Short mmCIF file of C-alpha atoms and ligand atoms in Angstrom, two decimals:
data_model
loop_
_atom_site.label_atom_id
_atom_site.label_comp_id
_atom_site.label_asym_id
_atom_site.label_seq_id
_atom_site.Cartn_x
_atom_site.Cartn_y
_atom_site.Cartn_z
CA MET A 1 0.00 0.00 0.00
CA LEU A 2 1.32 3.42 -0.99
CA ILE A 3 0.11 6.42 1.03
CA HIS A 4 0.81 9.47 -1.13
CA SER A 5 0.11 13.21 -1.36
CA ALA A 6 0.79 14.00 2.28
CA SER A 7 1.44 17.73 2.67
CA GLN A 8 4.11 16.80 5.23
CA ILE A 9 5.39 13.43 6.34
CA LEU A 10 6.93 13.79 9.79
CA THR A 11 9.44 10.94 9.76
CA LEU A 12 11.16 11.65 13.10
CA ALA A 13 13.92 9.51 11.58
CA GLY A 14 16.97 8.91 13.71
CA PRO A 15 17.66 8.11 17.35
CA PRO A 16 15.79 9.54 20.37
CA GLN A 17 16.40 13.30 20.54
CA ARG A 18 18.54 14.42 23.46
CA GLY A 19 18.58 17.88 25.01
CA GLN A 20 18.27 20.90 22.73
CA ALA A 21 18.31 18.60 19.67
CA LEU A 22 14.62 17.93 20.48
CA GLY A 23 12.22 18.85 17.67
CA GLU A 24 13.88 17.43 14.54
CA LEU A 25 10.85 16.19 12.58
CA GLY A 26 12.61 15.01 9.40
CA ILE A 27 9.85 16.41 7.18
CA ILE A 28 9.24 15.18 3.63
CA GLU A 29 7.06 17.77 1.82
CA ASP A 30 4.43 16.30 -0.53
CA GLY A 31 5.57 12.90 0.69
CA ALA A 32 4.63 9.26 0.32
CA VAL A 33 5.19 6.19 2.45
CA LEU A 34 5.08 2.58 1.29
CA LEU A 35 3.77 -0.05 3.71
CA ASP A 36 4.54 -3.73 3.38
CA GLY A 37 2.23 -5.72 5.66
CA GLU A 38 2.93 -4.71 9.25
CA LYS A 39 6.11 -2.79 8.35
CA ILE A 40 7.20 0.41 6.67
CA ALA A 41 9.06 -0.32 3.44
CA ALA A 42 10.06 3.04 1.91
CA LEU A 43 9.55 6.81 2.06
CA GLY A 44 10.11 9.63 -0.39
CA PRO A 45 8.56 12.44 -2.44
CA SER A 46 5.08 11.57 -3.82
CA ARG A 47 6.00 12.09 -7.47
CA GLU A 48 8.91 9.62 -7.47
CA MET A 49 7.20 7.11 -5.21
CA ARG A 50 4.04 7.02 -7.35
CA THR A 51 6.13 6.15 -10.40
CA THR A 52 8.26 3.56 -8.65
CA TYR A 53 5.33 1.90 -6.87
CA ALA A 54 2.59 2.45 -9.48
CA ASP A 55 1.43 -1.18 -9.15
CA GLU A 56 0.79 -0.93 -5.40
CA PRO A 57 -2.69 -0.11 -4.06
CA GLN A 58 -2.81 3.69 -3.58
CA PHE A 59 -4.14 5.71 -0.63
CA ASP A 60 -4.49 9.45 -1.24
CA ALA A 61 -3.66 11.37 1.95
CA GLY A 62 -5.28 14.42 0.35
CA GLY A 63 -2.74 17.00 1.49
CA ARG A 64 -2.93 15.95 5.14
CA VAL A 65 -0.10 15.50 7.63
CA VAL A 66 1.21 11.94 8.12
CA MET A 67 3.23 11.14 11.25
CA PRO A 68 4.12 8.18 13.48
CA GLY A 69 1.30 6.93 15.72
CA MET A 70 1.72 8.59 19.11
CA ILE A 71 3.08 6.65 22.07
CA ASP A 72 1.70 7.28 25.54
CA PRO A 73 4.49 6.04 27.83
CA HIS A 74 2.79 6.53 31.23
CA THR A 75 -0.80 5.51 31.95
CA HIS A 76 -2.81 3.94 34.74
CA ALA A 77 -5.48 2.97 32.20
CA VAL A 78 -6.72 -0.14 34.05
CA TRP A 79 -9.03 0.44 37.02
CA ALA A 80 -12.59 -0.04 38.26
CA GLY A 81 -14.99 2.62 39.51
CA ASP A 82 -14.44 6.38 39.32
CA ARG A 83 -13.66 9.35 41.57
CA ALA A 84 -16.09 11.97 40.27
CA ALA A 85 -17.30 12.80 43.80
CA GLU A 86 -13.70 13.32 44.88
CA PHE A 87 -13.11 15.69 41.97
CA GLU A 88 -16.07 17.75 43.08
CA MET A 89 -14.71 17.88 46.67
CA ARG A 90 -11.32 18.98 45.39
CA ILE A 91 -12.80 21.73 43.26
CA GLN A 92 -14.73 22.91 46.32
CA GLY A 93 -11.44 23.30 48.17
CA LYS A 94 -10.78 20.02 50.03
CA SER A 95 -7.11 19.02 50.04
CA TYR A 96 -5.72 15.77 48.66
CA LEU A 97 -4.96 14.73 52.27
CA GLU A 98 -8.45 15.45 53.56
CA ILE A 99 -9.87 13.42 50.70
CA MET A 100 -7.47 10.57 51.45
CA ASN A 101 -8.45 10.58 55.12
CA ALA A 102 -12.11 10.43 54.09
CA GLY A 103 -11.37 7.13 52.31
CA GLY A 104 -10.74 8.70 48.91
CA GLY A 105 -7.65 8.79 46.72
CA ILE A 106 -5.78 5.79 45.33
CA VAL A 107 -7.10 3.43 48.04
CA SER A 108 -10.69 4.11 46.97
CA THR A 109 -9.86 2.94 43.44
CA VAL A 110 -8.07 -0.03 45.05
CA ARG A 111 -11.33 -1.05 46.80
CA HIS A 112 -13.26 -1.07 43.51
CA THR A 113 -10.47 -2.79 41.58
CA ARG A 114 -10.14 -5.57 44.15
CA GLN A 115 -13.90 -6.21 43.97
CA ALA A 116 -14.10 -6.29 40.16
CA SER A 117 -13.76 -9.60 38.32
CA LEU A 118 -11.19 -9.83 35.53
CA GLU A 119 -13.99 -9.52 32.97
CA GLU A 120 -15.51 -6.46 34.71
CA LEU A 121 -12.10 -4.83 34.90
CA LYS A 122 -11.50 -5.36 31.18
CA ALA A 123 -15.02 -4.16 30.32
CA GLN A 124 -14.47 -0.90 32.22
CA THR A 125 -11.01 -0.37 30.71
CA ARG A 126 -11.82 -1.21 27.06
CA PRO A 127 -13.63 2.05 26.12
CA ARG A 128 -10.73 4.11 27.48
CA LEU A 129 -8.28 2.22 25.27
CA VAL A 130 -10.54 2.67 22.25
CA SER A 131 -10.69 6.40 22.93
CA MET A 132 -6.89 6.62 23.22
CA PHE A 133 -6.56 4.85 19.89
CA LYS A 134 -9.11 7.11 18.20
CA HIS A 135 -7.05 10.10 19.35
CA GLY A 136 -3.97 8.73 17.61
CA THR A 137 -2.17 6.73 20.28
CA THR A 138 -1.03 3.44 18.74
CA THR A 139 1.03 2.13 21.70
CA ALA A 140 0.62 2.85 25.41
CA GLU A 141 2.26 1.77 28.60
CA ALA A 142 -0.25 0.55 31.23
CA LYS A 143 0.43 0.05 34.93
CA SER A 144 -0.97 -2.15 37.63
CA GLY A 145 -1.05 -0.50 41.06
CA TYR A 146 -4.70 -0.47 42.13
CA GLY A 147 -4.47 -3.96 43.63
CA LEU A 148 -1.75 -3.58 46.26
CA ASN A 149 -2.00 -7.30 46.97
CA THR A 150 -0.50 -10.08 44.88
CA GLU A 151 -3.79 -11.46 43.62
CA THR A 152 -5.24 -8.16 42.36
CA GLU A 153 -1.94 -6.89 40.96
CA LEU A 154 -1.71 -10.08 38.86
CA LYS A 155 -5.37 -9.66 37.84
CA MET A 156 -4.55 -6.18 36.55
CA LEU A 157 -1.52 -7.42 34.63
CA ARG A 158 -3.62 -10.23 33.17
CA ALA A 159 -6.15 -7.60 32.02
CA ILE A 160 -3.33 -5.65 30.34
CA LEU A 161 -2.05 -8.77 28.55
CA ASP A 162 -5.56 -9.73 27.37
CA LEU A 163 -6.44 -6.20 26.20
CA ASP A 164 -3.14 -5.97 24.32
CA VAL A 165 -4.04 -9.16 22.43
CA GLU A 166 -7.50 -7.73 21.65
CA GLY A 167 -5.92 -4.60 20.14
CA PRO A 168 -5.79 -2.46 18.18
CA LEU A 169 -4.02 -0.37 20.85
CA GLU A 170 -0.75 -2.09 21.74
CA LEU A 171 0.04 -2.15 25.48
CA THR A 172 3.34 -2.37 27.33
CA PRO A 173 2.84 -3.59 30.92
CA THR A 174 4.29 -2.18 34.12
CA PHE A 175 4.02 -3.59 37.65
CA LEU A 176 3.33 -0.79 40.15
CA GLY A 177 2.68 -2.77 43.33
CA ALA A 178 4.44 0.11 45.11
CA HIS A 179 1.83 2.73 44.15
CA ALA A 180 0.48 3.41 47.66
CA ILE A 181 0.58 1.88 51.11
CA PRO A 182 -2.58 -0.25 51.36
CA THR A 183 -4.88 0.32 54.36
CA GLU A 184 -3.86 -3.04 55.89
CA TYR A 185 -0.26 -1.77 56.19
CA LYS A 186 -1.03 1.81 57.26
CA ASP A 187 0.90 1.41 60.52
CA THR A 188 3.68 -0.77 59.10
CA PRO A 189 4.72 0.74 55.74
CA ASP A 190 8.08 -1.05 55.86
CA GLY A 191 6.15 -4.29 56.16
CA TYR A 192 4.50 -3.53 52.82
CA THR A 193 7.88 -2.80 51.21
CA ASP A 194 9.07 -6.19 52.57
CA MET A 195 6.00 -7.82 51.04
CA VAL A 196 6.64 -6.21 47.63
CA CYS A 197 10.29 -7.36 47.69
CA ASN A 198 9.93 -10.80 49.25
CA GLU A 199 6.59 -11.94 47.91
CA MET A 200 5.16 -9.89 45.06
CA LEU A 201 8.24 -9.50 42.85
CA PRO A 202 9.37 -13.15 43.04
CA THR A 203 5.77 -14.34 42.48
CA LEU A 204 5.40 -12.00 39.51
CA ASN A 205 8.69 -13.22 38.08
CA LEU A 206 7.50 -16.85 38.14
CA TRP A 207 3.95 -16.01 36.99
CA TRP A 208 5.30 -14.04 34.04
CA LYS A 209 7.39 -16.97 32.88
CA THR A 210 4.23 -19.11 32.68
CA LYS A 211 2.72 -16.48 30.33
CA LEU A 212 5.69 -16.06 27.99
CA SER A 213 4.69 -18.44 25.23
CA ALA A 214 0.87 -17.94 25.37
CA PHE A 215 1.26 -14.15 25.06
CA ASN A 216 4.41 -14.15 22.92
CA LEU A 217 6.23 -11.98 25.49
CA HIS A 218 9.81 -11.00 24.88
CA ARG A 219 10.73 -9.46 28.19
CA LEU A 220 9.64 -8.94 31.79
CA PRO A 221 7.30 -6.04 32.56
CA PHE A 222 8.68 -2.78 33.93
CA VAL A 223 8.71 -2.36 37.70
CA ASP A 224 7.77 1.15 38.87
CA VAL A 225 7.64 2.83 42.32
CA PHE A 226 5.81 5.97 43.47
CA CYS A 227 8.74 7.66 45.26
CA GLU A 228 6.99 10.46 47.14
CA THR A 229 6.20 11.77 50.61
CA GLY A 230 3.23 9.73 51.83
CA ALA A 231 3.98 6.92 49.38
CA PHE A 232 7.48 5.31 49.25
CA SER A 233 10.63 6.92 50.65
CA LEU A 234 13.89 7.00 48.69
CA GLU A 235 15.21 4.10 50.78
CA GLN A 236 12.08 2.00 50.27
CA SER A 237 12.13 2.85 46.55
CA ARG A 238 15.78 1.79 46.34
CA ARG A 239 15.05 -1.55 48.02
CA ILE A 240 12.18 -2.30 45.67
CA LEU A 241 13.99 -1.23 42.50
CA GLU A 242 17.22 -3.02 43.45
CA THR A 243 15.30 -6.21 44.16
CA ALA A 244 13.48 -5.86 40.85
CA ARG A 245 16.70 -5.23 38.97
CA TRP A 246 18.31 -8.28 40.59
CA LEU A 247 15.36 -10.37 39.35
CA GLY A 248 15.89 -8.99 35.83
CA PHE A 249 13.02 -6.48 35.60
CA PRO A 250 13.54 -3.22 33.66
CA LEU A 251 12.80 -0.18 35.87
CA LYS A 252 10.76 3.02 36.01
CA ILE A 253 10.05 5.52 38.77
CA HIS A 254 7.48 8.18 39.71
CA ALA A 255 9.61 11.04 41.08
CA ASP A 256 9.29 14.70 42.03
CA GLU A 257 5.53 15.08 41.56
CA PHE A 258 5.14 17.03 44.82
CA ASP A 259 8.44 16.66 46.77
CA ASN A 260 12.05 16.28 45.67
CA LEU A 261 13.32 13.02 47.21
CA ASN A 262 16.14 12.47 44.67
CA GLY A 263 14.27 9.65 42.95
CA ALA A 264 15.46 10.81 39.52
CA SER A 265 19.11 10.33 40.53
CA LEU A 266 18.23 6.88 41.84
CA ALA A 267 16.65 6.09 38.45
CA ALA A 268 19.77 7.24 36.61
CA GLU A 269 22.05 5.30 38.98
CA LEU A 270 20.06 2.06 38.54
CA GLY A 271 19.76 2.44 34.76
CA ALA A 272 15.97 2.84 34.81
CA VAL A 273 14.31 3.24 31.42
CA SER A 274 12.48 6.36 32.59
CA ALA A 275 11.82 8.76 35.47
CA ASP A 276 8.35 10.32 35.36
CA HIS A 277 6.48 13.44 36.62
CA LEU A 278 9.58 15.59 37.36
CA VAL A 279 7.92 18.81 38.48
CA VAL A 280 10.15 19.74 41.44
CA THR A 281 13.39 18.07 40.30
CA SER A 282 16.67 19.57 41.60
CA GLN A 283 19.45 20.72 39.28
CA ALA A 284 21.63 17.84 40.52
CA ASP A 285 18.92 15.31 39.68
CA MET A 286 18.50 16.85 36.22
CA ALA A 287 22.24 16.64 35.64
CA ALA A 288 22.20 12.95 36.65
CA LEU A 289 19.37 12.24 34.22
CA GLY A 290 21.09 14.24 31.48
CA GLN A 291 24.21 12.10 31.81
CA SER A 292 22.21 8.88 31.64
CA ASP A 293 19.97 7.15 29.10
CA THR A 294 17.02 7.34 31.51
CA VAL A 295 14.23 9.19 29.69
CA ALA A 296 12.64 12.15 31.53
CA VAL A 297 8.86 11.80 31.14
CA SER A 298 6.76 14.89 31.84
CA LEU A 299 3.02 14.51 32.54
CA PRO A 300 1.43 17.93 31.92
CA CYS A 301 -2.16 16.61 32.26
CA THR A 302 -1.53 15.95 35.96
CA PRO A 303 -0.91 19.51 37.25
CA PHE A 304 -3.65 20.62 34.85
CA GLY A 305 -6.00 17.96 36.26
CA LEU A 306 -5.17 19.04 39.81
CA ALA A 307 -5.52 22.73 38.88
CA GLU A 308 -1.97 23.35 40.05
CA GLY A 309 0.36 25.93 38.58
CA HIS A 310 3.65 24.01 38.52
CA TYR A 311 4.79 22.05 35.49
CA THR A 312 8.05 20.34 34.49
CA PRO A 313 10.67 23.06 33.80
CA ALA A 314 11.33 21.54 30.39
CA SER A 315 13.97 23.98 29.14
CA ASP A 316 16.16 23.22 32.19
CA PHE A 317 15.84 19.50 31.43
CA LEU A 318 16.83 20.13 27.81
CA ASP A 319 19.78 22.29 28.91
CA ALA A 320 20.89 19.40 31.13
CA GLY A 321 20.92 17.12 28.06
CA CYS A 322 17.92 14.98 29.02
CA ILE A 323 15.87 12.88 26.62
CA LEU A 324 12.44 14.44 27.23
CA ALA A 325 9.16 12.62 26.56
CA ILE A 326 5.54 13.42 27.41
CA ALA A 327 2.62 11.21 28.44
CA THR A 328 -0.97 11.61 29.66
CA ASP A 329 -0.63 9.80 33.05
CA MET A 330 -4.23 8.76 32.35
CA ASN A 331 -5.69 7.75 35.74
CA PRO A 332 -8.94 8.16 37.71
CA GLY A 333 -7.55 10.54 40.32
CA THR A 334 -5.49 13.29 38.79
CA ALA A 335 -5.73 13.06 34.99
CA TRP A 336 -8.51 11.19 33.23
CA CYS A 337 -7.29 12.21 29.80
CA GLU A 338 -7.16 9.74 26.92
CA ASN A 339 -5.86 12.27 24.43
CA MET A 340 -2.16 12.74 23.68
CA GLN A 341 -3.10 15.68 21.40
CA PHE A 342 -4.22 17.47 24.55
CA ALA A 343 -0.97 16.55 26.36
CA ILE A 344 0.87 18.14 23.41
CA ALA A 345 -1.29 21.29 23.63
CA LEU A 346 -0.48 21.59 27.35
CA ALA A 347 3.22 20.90 26.76
CA CYS A 348 3.36 23.75 24.24
CA ARG A 349 1.78 26.19 26.69
CA TYR A 350 3.16 25.17 30.10
CA LEU A 351 6.42 23.40 29.21
CA ARG A 352 7.01 25.98 26.48
CA LEU A 353 7.83 23.31 23.92
CA THR A 354 7.37 24.18 20.27
CA PRO A 355 4.87 21.94 18.43
CA ALA A 356 7.86 20.19 16.79
CA GLN A 357 9.49 19.53 20.19
CA ALA A 358 6.23 18.29 21.71
CA ILE A 359 5.64 15.95 18.74
CA ALA A 360 9.13 14.45 19.09
CA ALA A 361 8.49 14.05 22.83
CA ALA A 362 5.24 12.18 22.02
CA THR A 363 6.73 9.86 19.39
CA ILE A 364 10.41 8.86 19.14
CA ASN A 365 11.29 9.93 22.69
CA ALA A 366 8.11 8.38 24.09
CA ALA A 367 9.11 5.14 22.35
CA ALA A 368 12.47 5.34 24.13
CA ALA A 369 10.63 5.77 27.44
CA ILE A 370 9.17 2.26 27.03
CA GLY A 371 12.31 0.74 25.52
CA LYS A 372 10.84 0.44 22.01
CA ALA A 373 12.62 3.12 19.99
CA ASP A 374 14.01 0.43 17.70
CA GLN A 375 10.49 -0.64 16.62
CA ILE A 376 8.14 2.38 16.82
CA GLY A 377 8.13 6.17 17.22
CA SER A 378 9.43 7.12 13.78
CA LEU A 379 8.68 6.37 10.13
CA GLU A 380 11.69 4.49 8.78
CA PRO A 381 12.02 1.39 6.61
CA GLY A 382 11.78 -1.74 8.77
CA LYS A 383 9.84 -0.10 11.58
CA GLN A 384 6.29 -1.06 12.53
CA ALA A 385 3.62 0.49 10.26
CA ASP A 386 1.97 2.55 13.04
CA LEU A 387 0.90 5.87 11.53
CA LEU A 388 -1.42 8.76 12.20
CA ILE A 389 -3.00 10.87 9.47
CA LEU A 390 -4.07 14.26 10.81
CA ASP A 391 -6.88 16.25 9.23
CA VAL A 392 -4.65 19.33 8.87
CA ASN A 393 -2.10 20.49 6.29
CA ASP A 394 0.55 21.77 8.74
CA TYR A 395 1.88 19.89 11.78
CA ARG A 396 1.77 23.01 13.97
CA HIS A 397 -2.01 22.66 14.24
CA LEU A 398 -1.13 19.91 16.73
CA GLY A 399 -0.54 21.98 19.85
CA TYR A 400 -2.13 25.11 18.40
CA ARG A 401 -5.63 23.61 18.47
CA PHE A 402 -6.87 21.81 21.57
CA GLY A 403 -9.84 20.02 23.08
CA GLY A 404 -10.87 18.18 19.93
CA ASN A 405 -9.61 15.34 17.81
CA LEU A 406 -7.53 16.03 14.68
CA ALA A 407 -7.14 12.33 13.79
CA HIS A 408 -8.37 11.44 10.30
CA THR A 409 -7.03 7.86 10.07
CA VAL A 410 -5.06 5.72 12.50
CA ILE A 411 -2.96 2.88 11.06
CA LYS A 412 -1.83 0.05 13.35
CA LYS A 413 0.57 -2.58 12.03
CA GLY A 414 -0.58 -1.76 8.49
CA THR A 415 -4.34 -1.93 9.22
CA PHE A 416 -6.31 1.27 8.48
CA TYR A 417 -8.88 2.63 10.97
CA PRO A 418 -10.84 5.63 9.60
CA ILE A 419 -11.63 8.06 12.45
CA GLY A 420 -12.95 11.39 11.19
CA GLY A 421 -12.89 13.70 8.20
O1 NIG B 501 0.70 9.36 38.49
N1 NIG B 501 1.24 9.64 41.27
C1 NIG B 501 0.75 8.53 41.45
N2 NIG B 501 -0.20 8.00 40.73
C2 NIG B 501 -1.05 8.71 39.85
C3 NIG B 501 -2.30 9.11 40.51
C4 NIG B 501 -3.12 7.92 40.68
C5 NIG B 501 -4.45 8.16 41.33
O2 NIG B 501 -4.69 9.20 41.97
O3 NIG B 501 -5.26 7.22 41.20
C6 NIG B 501 -0.26 9.76 39.14
O4 NIG B 501 -0.59 10.95 39.18
FE1 FE B 502 1.49 7.89 37.32
#
């Protein structure tokens, strides 16, 4: 199949974009891209490509923008129930802590998620994944973390594996057993850390190996920790991540959402794939990230969702030489947003990224944040045929316009899904 007559093809060709190099789109004007099954076969100017590949089926992009499918590298997409009442309380002035003490917050979602059957959990999650896909996300990371006991954490991971097989949105799983201290361990938080290290991680390791062939899995899931005041201290985070690393798991961390506990430096030291949130990161932590391959993932929907004024100081991260990515953080508490286009619009305004920088942060760098930059995130021969056709003739409309859906067609592994237009 030859897709031709794109006003701009944003190839994003090349490696993840570090520091101030962010924003190289590799544009082919009036471009064409040849797909071969699930892969990209060739790219070039429409006129030449239409001659060379005249015998291929043709798809007229009609002067629209063609780019890689977006990658959402940080989501908590799987959960049961909702927290609409809590949102209303927050808007009326109740603090996060007051809401937590009234039985709200993460532990309220944990109650609902523990009660839901696997089928109920998948049924509640499915429409969110469909919506993400319709907004142009072709691959997303998805975390457990609303179980906080072995049984429910595994149920969540099973839901992620099943929903990935269902498609079309491709999912990359992350174990976040260390998301919050469950009510049962309120007075003994170190006891919960012991449980994560001594019971959950080894059990997960064995359980995963029984799923390898049925689900065609190539690696262990990521292990993530919410390193934050009121969640897991730096020492507890270190114990969990070191145990996970010893068992062979690739690592991620939630760091610096509210307090700077030096979690980003820990991520860099342990070779984590990413460190996420990064609102109140110190200069030393930024320097550590900038000297590592750990991707800095900013989540602008979260301060927006909480109506807070502080966002990731992106230009400092770029000056420090970091590989910057963006994600939605889609979750029921702080950011129920299924739309990476909206994350881009926020990143342009509050992180002061140009549209080109935000697009690179949502594609090739987001792919790096889930360890998949060799397969997705750019349009290059041999890469997966995951593409997004936008109903605009200039890429800068992404970021400029917000609140709607600019997707015209989403293509996943070579299959076309018409969306709008
Ligand atoms: O990334 N920070 C921790 N976890 C989520 C919030 C999850 C929730 O409130 O349910 C986040 O913002
Ligand atoms: Fe998160």
